[in-house]
Amino acid sequence: MSLSTYGQTNKEIAGVYIRKAQANYSSLKLDEASKNFERAVKLLDTITEANVARLGSLIHFKLNKFTEAKNYAKQYFALVKNKKTESYTQLLDLYVTIDEELEKVNLEKAKLEKIKLAKEKETRRIDSLKTVWQNKSDALTFQFQSIQAFNKQGISVFEKDEFVGIMDDSGAVLVEADTYKSIKSFDGYILLLNQEENPTQIYSFNSKTKEGFMLPKISDFNTLSTHYGNVMLPRGDGKIITYPNNSLKAVVFDIATKEFDSNSYVNVIKDLRKTKKIEKFNKDGQVRVNKVWYNFGGHIGGGIHPLYLPDYTLFGFLCGIDGTVLQASEFNNLGAFYNGKAHVAKGSDSFWVNQNGTKVDDATNEAGKYTGKSELVRLENGGYQIQQEIDGEKFIILGDEKLETLETFIRNNP
C-alpha cells in the first residue's frame, strides 16, 4: 500500500506541475512552462494522457524546439481517442508546420555543414600550400652566421660554420666557405685568409672582374718566412702589403701582375741619399738614419719605406717626402699608400695618414654602395634570403630560382 500511495502521490504532484505549465503557457511564460512541464515528466514513468502530450508539443514548438515538439505530437496522436475534435485538427496542422520547420532547420544545418566542410577543406588546402611554400622557402635560405651588405658590384662576404666565403647578389656562391676564416676588404678587393693572425694562405678576389686567385706561398718571397704576418687592407691600385715573419722586408704584392714587387731598391736608396733623407747606405741594403743602421724594408707607396732591425723587428717607417720617421709602436702596421692616404692598424684601433704620417680623414671605400635590385633579409628564425621586386611583385630568389610571397603563392595555387 505504501508503494501504491507513493506512485499516486507522484502522479498528483505531476498533475500540479502540469497545471502550472498550462497556466504559464497561457500567459506566454514559456521558460517557466518548460521547466514545470519537465518537472512533471520526471515524476511520471510515461505520458499516458493525450492532453499532456499535446501541451508538451505546444510548449516546445513555441520555444523552437521542433524535434521535441514533434515527439510529443506523436505521443499525442498515439494516445488521443477522438480524432474529430478541433484540438486534434489544430495539432495535426501544427504537426505539419513542425515538419516544415524541421525541414528548414535541417536545410540550414546542411548549409552550415557544407560551409564548415568547405572551410575545413580550404584550411587543409592552405596548410598544405604553406608547407609546400615553406619547403621551397627553406631551399632558398642561406644558413649563414652573418653576411655583409653587397658592394656596388653586387658582391658580399658571408660567414658559415666559422669559415668565410664570397657570393653575388643573385645568391651564387663564388668562393665556398670551407677554407678561409678571416677577411680584409677595401676598395673592391677582398682578401680571404686561412686564419686571422699570421695566415699562410691568402686568396685575392676582385669584385669588379668577379675573378680571384691564390697568392704564392710566402716562401716564394722569403725562404725564411713561414707566414704572411700582419695583412693590411687591399687598396684601389691593387697593392697588398703584409709583414711576414723572419723577413727584413715588407711584402708588396701586385694583384694585376700576380707577382711580388722586386726586392731591388738600389735606385730608391740612392735617391734618398741624394735628398739627404738618409745619412748613408751600404751594399747589403742597409741605411743609416739618425746615426742608426737599419735594414731597408722596401717601398709601400707614397715614398714610405719600412725600416727593420737586424732581429727582424719592424722599427718604423721612413717618409721619403720629408725624412720623418714613424715609430712602429705608433704606426704598427702601415698599409699601402694610395690616393693620398695609407691605413694604420694599431691593435683594435685604426686611422688614416698622409705621406708624412699626419692623421687625415678616413679614405673613401671605392667598393661603393649597392644600388641593385636585391635585398638581403635576415629571417626571425635564422638564416638569410635574397629578395627582389619583379614587375611589382616581391620574390625570394636564388640563382635562377624564385619564389613569390606566401600570400601570392596561396592565391596563385587554387
XYZ file of C-alpha atoms in Angstrom:
414
model
C 0.000 0.000 0.000
C 2.942 2.363 0.686
C 4.288 1.836 -2.851
C 0.880 2.482 -4.344
C 0.465 5.609 -2.264
C 3.940 6.873 -3.313
C 3.083 6.338 -7.006
C -0.246 8.091 -6.629
C 1.489 10.979 -4.894
C 3.940 11.402 -7.780
C 1.091 11.453 -10.231
C -0.750 14.013 -8.190
C 2.363 16.197 -7.852
C 2.956 15.810 -11.589
C -0.586 16.998 -12.108
C 0.210 20.149 -10.140
C 3.204 20.855 -12.373
C 1.084 20.188 -15.466
C -1.479 22.745 -14.330
C 1.295 25.259 -13.639
C 2.792 24.586 -17.058
C -0.627 25.105 -18.655
C -1.041 28.402 -16.825
C 2.462 29.515 -17.770
C 1.804 28.652 -21.400
C -1.454 30.578 -21.428
C 0.324 33.668 -20.045
C 3.217 33.172 -22.532
C 5.747 32.477 -19.774
C 7.316 29.833 -21.945
C 10.537 29.252 -19.987
C 8.562 28.688 -16.780
C 6.123 26.496 -18.699
C 9.029 24.371 -19.977
C 10.566 23.996 -16.501
C 7.283 22.949 -14.894
C 6.465 20.562 -17.727
C 9.877 18.868 -17.412
C 9.383 18.513 -13.646
C 6.094 16.779 -14.332
C 7.591 14.420 -16.895
C 10.335 13.406 -14.463
C 7.695 12.353 -11.943
C 5.803 10.265 -14.486
C 7.103 6.972 -15.802
C 5.458 7.737 -19.104
C 2.877 10.116 -20.504
C -0.461 8.398 -20.586
C -2.759 11.315 -21.260
C -3.159 12.870 -24.710
C -3.676 16.403 -23.366
C -0.313 16.229 -21.504
C 1.482 15.198 -24.711
C -0.392 17.953 -26.557
C 0.801 20.561 -24.016
C 4.379 19.346 -24.357
C 4.200 19.716 -28.118
C 2.774 23.232 -27.896
C 5.345 24.451 -25.349
C 8.337 23.082 -27.259
C 7.045 24.421 -30.555
C 6.844 27.917 -29.097
C 10.442 27.507 -27.888
C 11.524 26.436 -31.405
C 12.482 23.010 -30.084
C 10.946 21.330 -33.095
C 12.331 17.827 -32.631
C 10.922 17.622 -29.055
C 7.649 19.171 -30.252
C 7.333 16.528 -32.939
C 7.999 13.681 -30.478
C 5.309 14.927 -28.089
C 2.916 15.357 -31.025
C 3.468 11.711 -31.989
C 2.692 10.682 -28.433
C -0.495 12.764 -28.599
C -1.628 11.040 -31.809
C -0.958 7.643 -30.204
C -2.997 8.470 -27.098
C -5.892 10.542 -28.440
C -9.228 8.707 -28.700
C -11.346 11.166 -30.645
C -9.751 12.356 -33.886
C -12.641 14.555 -34.889
C -12.161 17.267 -32.341
C -10.876 20.750 -33.049
C -7.902 20.090 -30.741
C -6.882 17.130 -32.872
C -7.181 19.158 -36.080
C -5.178 22.014 -34.605
C -2.368 19.733 -33.506
C -2.403 17.956 -36.853
C -1.929 21.335 -38.553
C 0.792 22.132 -36.044
C 2.467 18.787 -36.796
C 2.707 19.724 -40.466
C 4.135 23.119 -39.501
C 6.625 21.386 -37.209
C 7.755 19.184 -40.099
C 8.171 22.253 -42.293
C 10.214 23.994 -39.602
C 12.339 20.894 -39.095
C 12.960 20.770 -42.834
C 14.134 24.395 -42.706
C 16.339 23.595 -39.726
C 17.797 20.579 -41.469
C 18.400 22.558 -44.636
C 20.145 25.258 -42.595
C 22.175 22.596 -40.793
C 23.144 21.063 -44.120
C 24.086 24.502 -45.428
C 26.185 25.246 -42.342
C 27.774 21.801 -42.525
C 28.622 22.418 -46.165
C 30.162 25.767 -45.245
C 32.046 24.110 -42.371
C 33.379 21.369 -44.651
C 34.359 23.961 -47.257
C 36.219 25.958 -44.596
C 37.944 22.819 -43.348
C 38.882 21.926 -46.916
C 40.195 25.447 -47.504
C 42.145 25.281 -44.246
C 43.696 21.976 -45.318
C 44.495 23.450 -48.721
C 46.143 26.498 -47.190
C 48.036 24.394 -44.653
C 49.257 22.142 -47.450
C 50.332 25.129 -49.563
C 52.040 26.679 -46.553
C 54.050 23.501 -46.124
C 54.989 23.441 -49.812
C 55.894 27.138 -49.741
C 57.927 26.771 -46.539
C 59.909 23.889 -48.034
C 60.628 25.976 -51.128
C 61.493 28.970 -48.939
C 63.869 26.872 -46.834
C 65.598 25.693 -50.007
C 66.207 29.344 -50.933
C 67.517 30.294 -47.484
C 71.184 30.715 -46.616
C 72.059 29.323 -43.204
C 74.810 31.839 -42.530
C 76.018 33.273 -39.220
C 76.353 36.658 -40.881
C 76.582 38.324 -44.274
C 77.861 41.742 -45.267
C 75.927 44.216 -47.377
C 76.536 43.963 -51.133
C 79.086 46.393 -52.570
C 78.367 48.326 -55.763
C 79.455 45.319 -57.819
C 76.861 43.121 -56.076
C 79.468 41.155 -54.116
C 79.225 40.181 -50.461
C 81.220 38.204 -47.909
C 79.395 35.722 -45.667
C 80.283 33.606 -42.656
C 79.209 29.994 -42.261
C 80.428 27.433 -39.731
C 83.390 29.658 -38.753
C 84.502 29.990 -42.374
C 84.032 32.877 -44.796
C 83.056 32.836 -48.451
C 82.007 35.167 -51.258
C 78.673 35.373 -53.073
C 76.933 37.688 -55.544
C 73.550 39.405 -55.362
C 71.804 36.521 -57.136
C 72.885 34.130 -54.400
C 75.571 32.396 -56.451
C 78.451 31.349 -54.178
C 81.703 32.405 -55.862
C 84.049 31.157 -53.143
C 82.879 28.388 -50.822
C 83.090 28.901 -47.062
C 85.253 25.895 -46.266
C 88.879 27.111 -46.132
C 89.233 30.735 -45.085
C 88.419 32.168 -41.664
C 89.139 35.880 -41.924
C 88.829 38.724 -44.429
C 90.469 42.012 -45.333
C 88.313 44.000 -47.717
C 88.552 47.516 -49.178
C 88.267 49.381 -52.474
C 86.506 46.422 -54.135
C 89.257 43.893 -53.376
C 88.621 41.063 -50.921
C 91.385 39.061 -49.252
C 90.415 35.750 -47.666
C 92.857 34.475 -45.034
C 93.084 30.899 -43.789
C 93.497 32.271 -40.265
C 93.003 35.666 -38.673
C 96.563 36.011 -37.365
C 99.671 35.074 -39.302
C 97.925 33.443 -42.265
C 99.791 31.055 -44.510
C 97.244 31.231 -47.335
C 95.663 34.322 -48.925
C 93.050 34.307 -51.656
C 92.553 37.567 -53.552
C 89.195 38.372 -55.182
C 88.405 41.312 -57.462
C 84.768 42.404 -57.120
C 84.814 44.179 -60.458
C 86.085 41.278 -62.562
C 84.496 38.586 -60.339
C 87.813 36.716 -60.506
C 90.194 35.541 -57.832
C 93.401 33.609 -57.277
C 95.644 32.274 -54.535
C 98.712 34.320 -53.654
C 102.042 32.483 -53.947
C 103.497 30.770 -50.899
C 105.251 33.235 -48.626
C 108.447 31.209 -49.002
C 108.500 32.359 -52.644
C 109.037 35.867 -51.285
C 111.428 34.954 -48.467
C 112.660 31.424 -47.814
C 112.846 32.043 -44.070
C 109.255 33.244 -43.713
C 106.576 30.768 -42.637
C 103.537 33.066 -42.672
C 102.378 36.389 -44.073
C 102.217 38.069 -40.660
C 100.041 41.169 -40.432
C 97.985 41.630 -43.608
C 96.847 45.170 -44.427
C 93.762 46.364 -46.294
C 93.993 45.992 -50.079
C 93.821 49.301 -51.933
C 92.369 50.529 -55.207
C 95.733 50.303 -57.024
C 95.697 46.536 -56.446
C 98.564 46.520 -53.931
C 98.650 44.175 -50.938
C 101.018 44.887 -48.044
C 101.906 42.272 -45.407
C 104.628 41.960 -42.766
C 105.847 38.340 -42.741
C 107.967 36.769 -40.025
C 111.741 36.294 -40.357
C 111.863 38.958 -43.038
C 113.724 42.260 -43.317
C 111.322 43.483 -45.961
C 107.586 44.037 -46.171
C 105.613 42.134 -48.803
C 104.323 44.324 -51.626
C 102.160 42.167 -53.893
C 100.667 43.445 -57.132
C 97.264 41.897 -57.879
C 97.409 42.962 -61.541
C 100.702 41.186 -62.271
C 100.176 38.481 -59.618
C 103.768 38.982 -58.512
C 105.756 40.286 -55.586
C 107.405 43.641 -56.162
C 111.126 43.493 -56.895
C 113.361 43.324 -53.851
C 115.838 45.662 -55.522
C 115.545 49.237 -54.270
C 119.056 50.422 -55.037
C 117.917 53.451 -57.043
C 115.360 54.374 -54.386
C 118.045 54.268 -51.694
C 120.397 56.394 -53.821
C 117.648 58.990 -54.295
C 117.014 59.082 -50.559
C 120.746 59.689 -50.006
C 120.809 62.476 -52.604
C 117.868 64.226 -50.919
C 119.520 63.673 -47.515
C 116.620 61.630 -46.132
C 119.199 59.041 -45.088
C 122.791 59.596 -43.975
C 124.439 56.589 -45.562
C 123.706 53.220 -47.194
C 125.716 50.090 -47.947
C 125.707 47.249 -50.435
C 123.757 44.998 -48.025
C 120.676 47.184 -48.395
C 121.108 48.921 -45.089
C 120.563 52.623 -44.490
C 121.649 54.923 -41.670
C 119.092 57.274 -40.172
C 119.830 59.430 -37.139
C 123.154 57.611 -36.739
C 121.468 54.187 -36.526
C 121.734 51.485 -39.203
C 118.513 49.802 -40.346
C 117.615 47.255 -42.971
C 115.749 48.983 -45.786
C 112.345 47.251 -45.932
C 111.150 48.239 -49.404
C 108.547 50.748 -50.601
C 104.817 50.569 -49.687
C 103.861 53.565 -51.807
C 103.889 57.326 -51.348
C 107.615 57.328 -50.650
C 107.088 55.413 -47.384
C 109.734 52.803 -46.520
C 109.723 50.228 -43.687
C 112.877 50.093 -41.539
C 113.901 46.857 -39.802
C 116.290 45.965 -37.005
C 118.680 43.048 -37.588
C 116.488 40.712 -35.492
C 113.582 41.132 -37.994
C 111.814 43.613 -35.724
C 109.968 46.366 -37.583
C 111.409 49.614 -36.215
C 109.257 52.073 -38.122
C 108.765 53.871 -41.441
C 110.867 56.447 -43.227
C 108.808 59.075 -45.040
C 110.731 59.991 -48.180
C 108.798 63.215 -48.645
C 110.380 64.945 -45.633
C 112.533 62.408 -43.798
C 110.069 61.858 -40.942
C 110.495 58.518 -39.162
C 107.248 56.984 -37.923
C 107.754 54.688 -34.927
C 106.280 51.209 -35.292
C 104.923 51.473 -31.742
C 102.546 54.165 -33.017
C 102.148 53.152 -36.663
C 102.066 49.380 -36.431
C 101.246 48.482 -39.135
C 101.036 50.751 -42.164
C 99.126 49.795 -45.288
C 99.646 50.628 -48.939
C 99.691 54.336 -49.796
C 97.065 55.099 -52.430
C 95.048 58.129 -53.448
C 96.793 60.302 -50.874
C 96.208 58.073 -47.836
C 97.516 54.984 -46.036
C 95.712 52.914 -43.419
C 97.238 52.322 -40.000
C 96.217 49.291 -37.965
C 97.130 49.609 -34.294
C 95.567 46.747 -32.403
C 91.809 47.264 -32.428
C 92.323 50.931 -33.315
C 92.814 52.226 -36.845
C 93.231 55.545 -38.615
C 94.455 57.070 -41.855
C 97.577 59.141 -42.534
C 99.176 61.114 -45.358
C 102.734 60.767 -46.711
C 104.432 62.027 -43.549
C 102.199 60.258 -41.004
C 99.802 63.110 -40.265
C 96.341 61.859 -39.427
C 93.710 62.644 -42.053
C 90.035 61.850 -42.693
C 89.155 58.260 -43.474
C 89.608 57.174 -47.065
C 86.506 56.650 -49.190
C 85.933 52.973 -49.841
C 85.844 52.506 -53.623
C 83.789 49.356 -53.150
C 80.869 51.782 -53.126
C 77.242 51.370 -52.130
C 74.961 48.790 -53.693
C 72.237 50.141 -55.983
C 70.946 46.873 -57.426
C 67.572 45.156 -57.026
C 68.494 42.514 -54.447
C 67.723 42.975 -50.768
C 69.304 40.887 -48.024
C 66.712 39.884 -45.440
C 67.511 38.393 -42.040
C 64.826 35.874 -41.021
C 63.457 35.733 -37.475
C 64.200 32.024 -37.190
C 67.742 32.444 -38.510
C 69.311 32.445 -41.946
C 69.191 34.956 -44.775
C 67.282 35.328 -48.021
C 67.715 37.484 -51.093
C 64.528 39.250 -52.152
C 63.817 41.176 -55.337
C 60.846 43.109 -56.673
C 59.926 41.903 -60.148
C 57.071 43.585 -62.044
C 55.720 44.987 -58.797
C 55.764 41.618 -57.010
C 58.284 40.622 -54.329
C 60.160 37.332 -54.832
C 62.698 35.292 -52.921
C 65.494 34.469 -55.369
C 68.479 32.173 -55.543
C 70.233 31.993 -58.878
C 67.564 31.177 -61.468
C 65.112 30.034 -58.801
C 62.459 32.404 -57.492
C 59.524 32.134 -55.119
C 56.683 34.599 -54.620
C 55.486 35.641 -51.178
C 53.318 33.197 -49.222
C 50.132 35.246 -49.814
C 50.736 35.377 -53.569
C 51.696 31.675 -53.661
C 48.397 30.694 -51.986
C 46.419 32.987 -54.258
C 48.078 31.617 -57.408
C 47.640 27.941 -56.445
C 43.890 27.299 -56.046
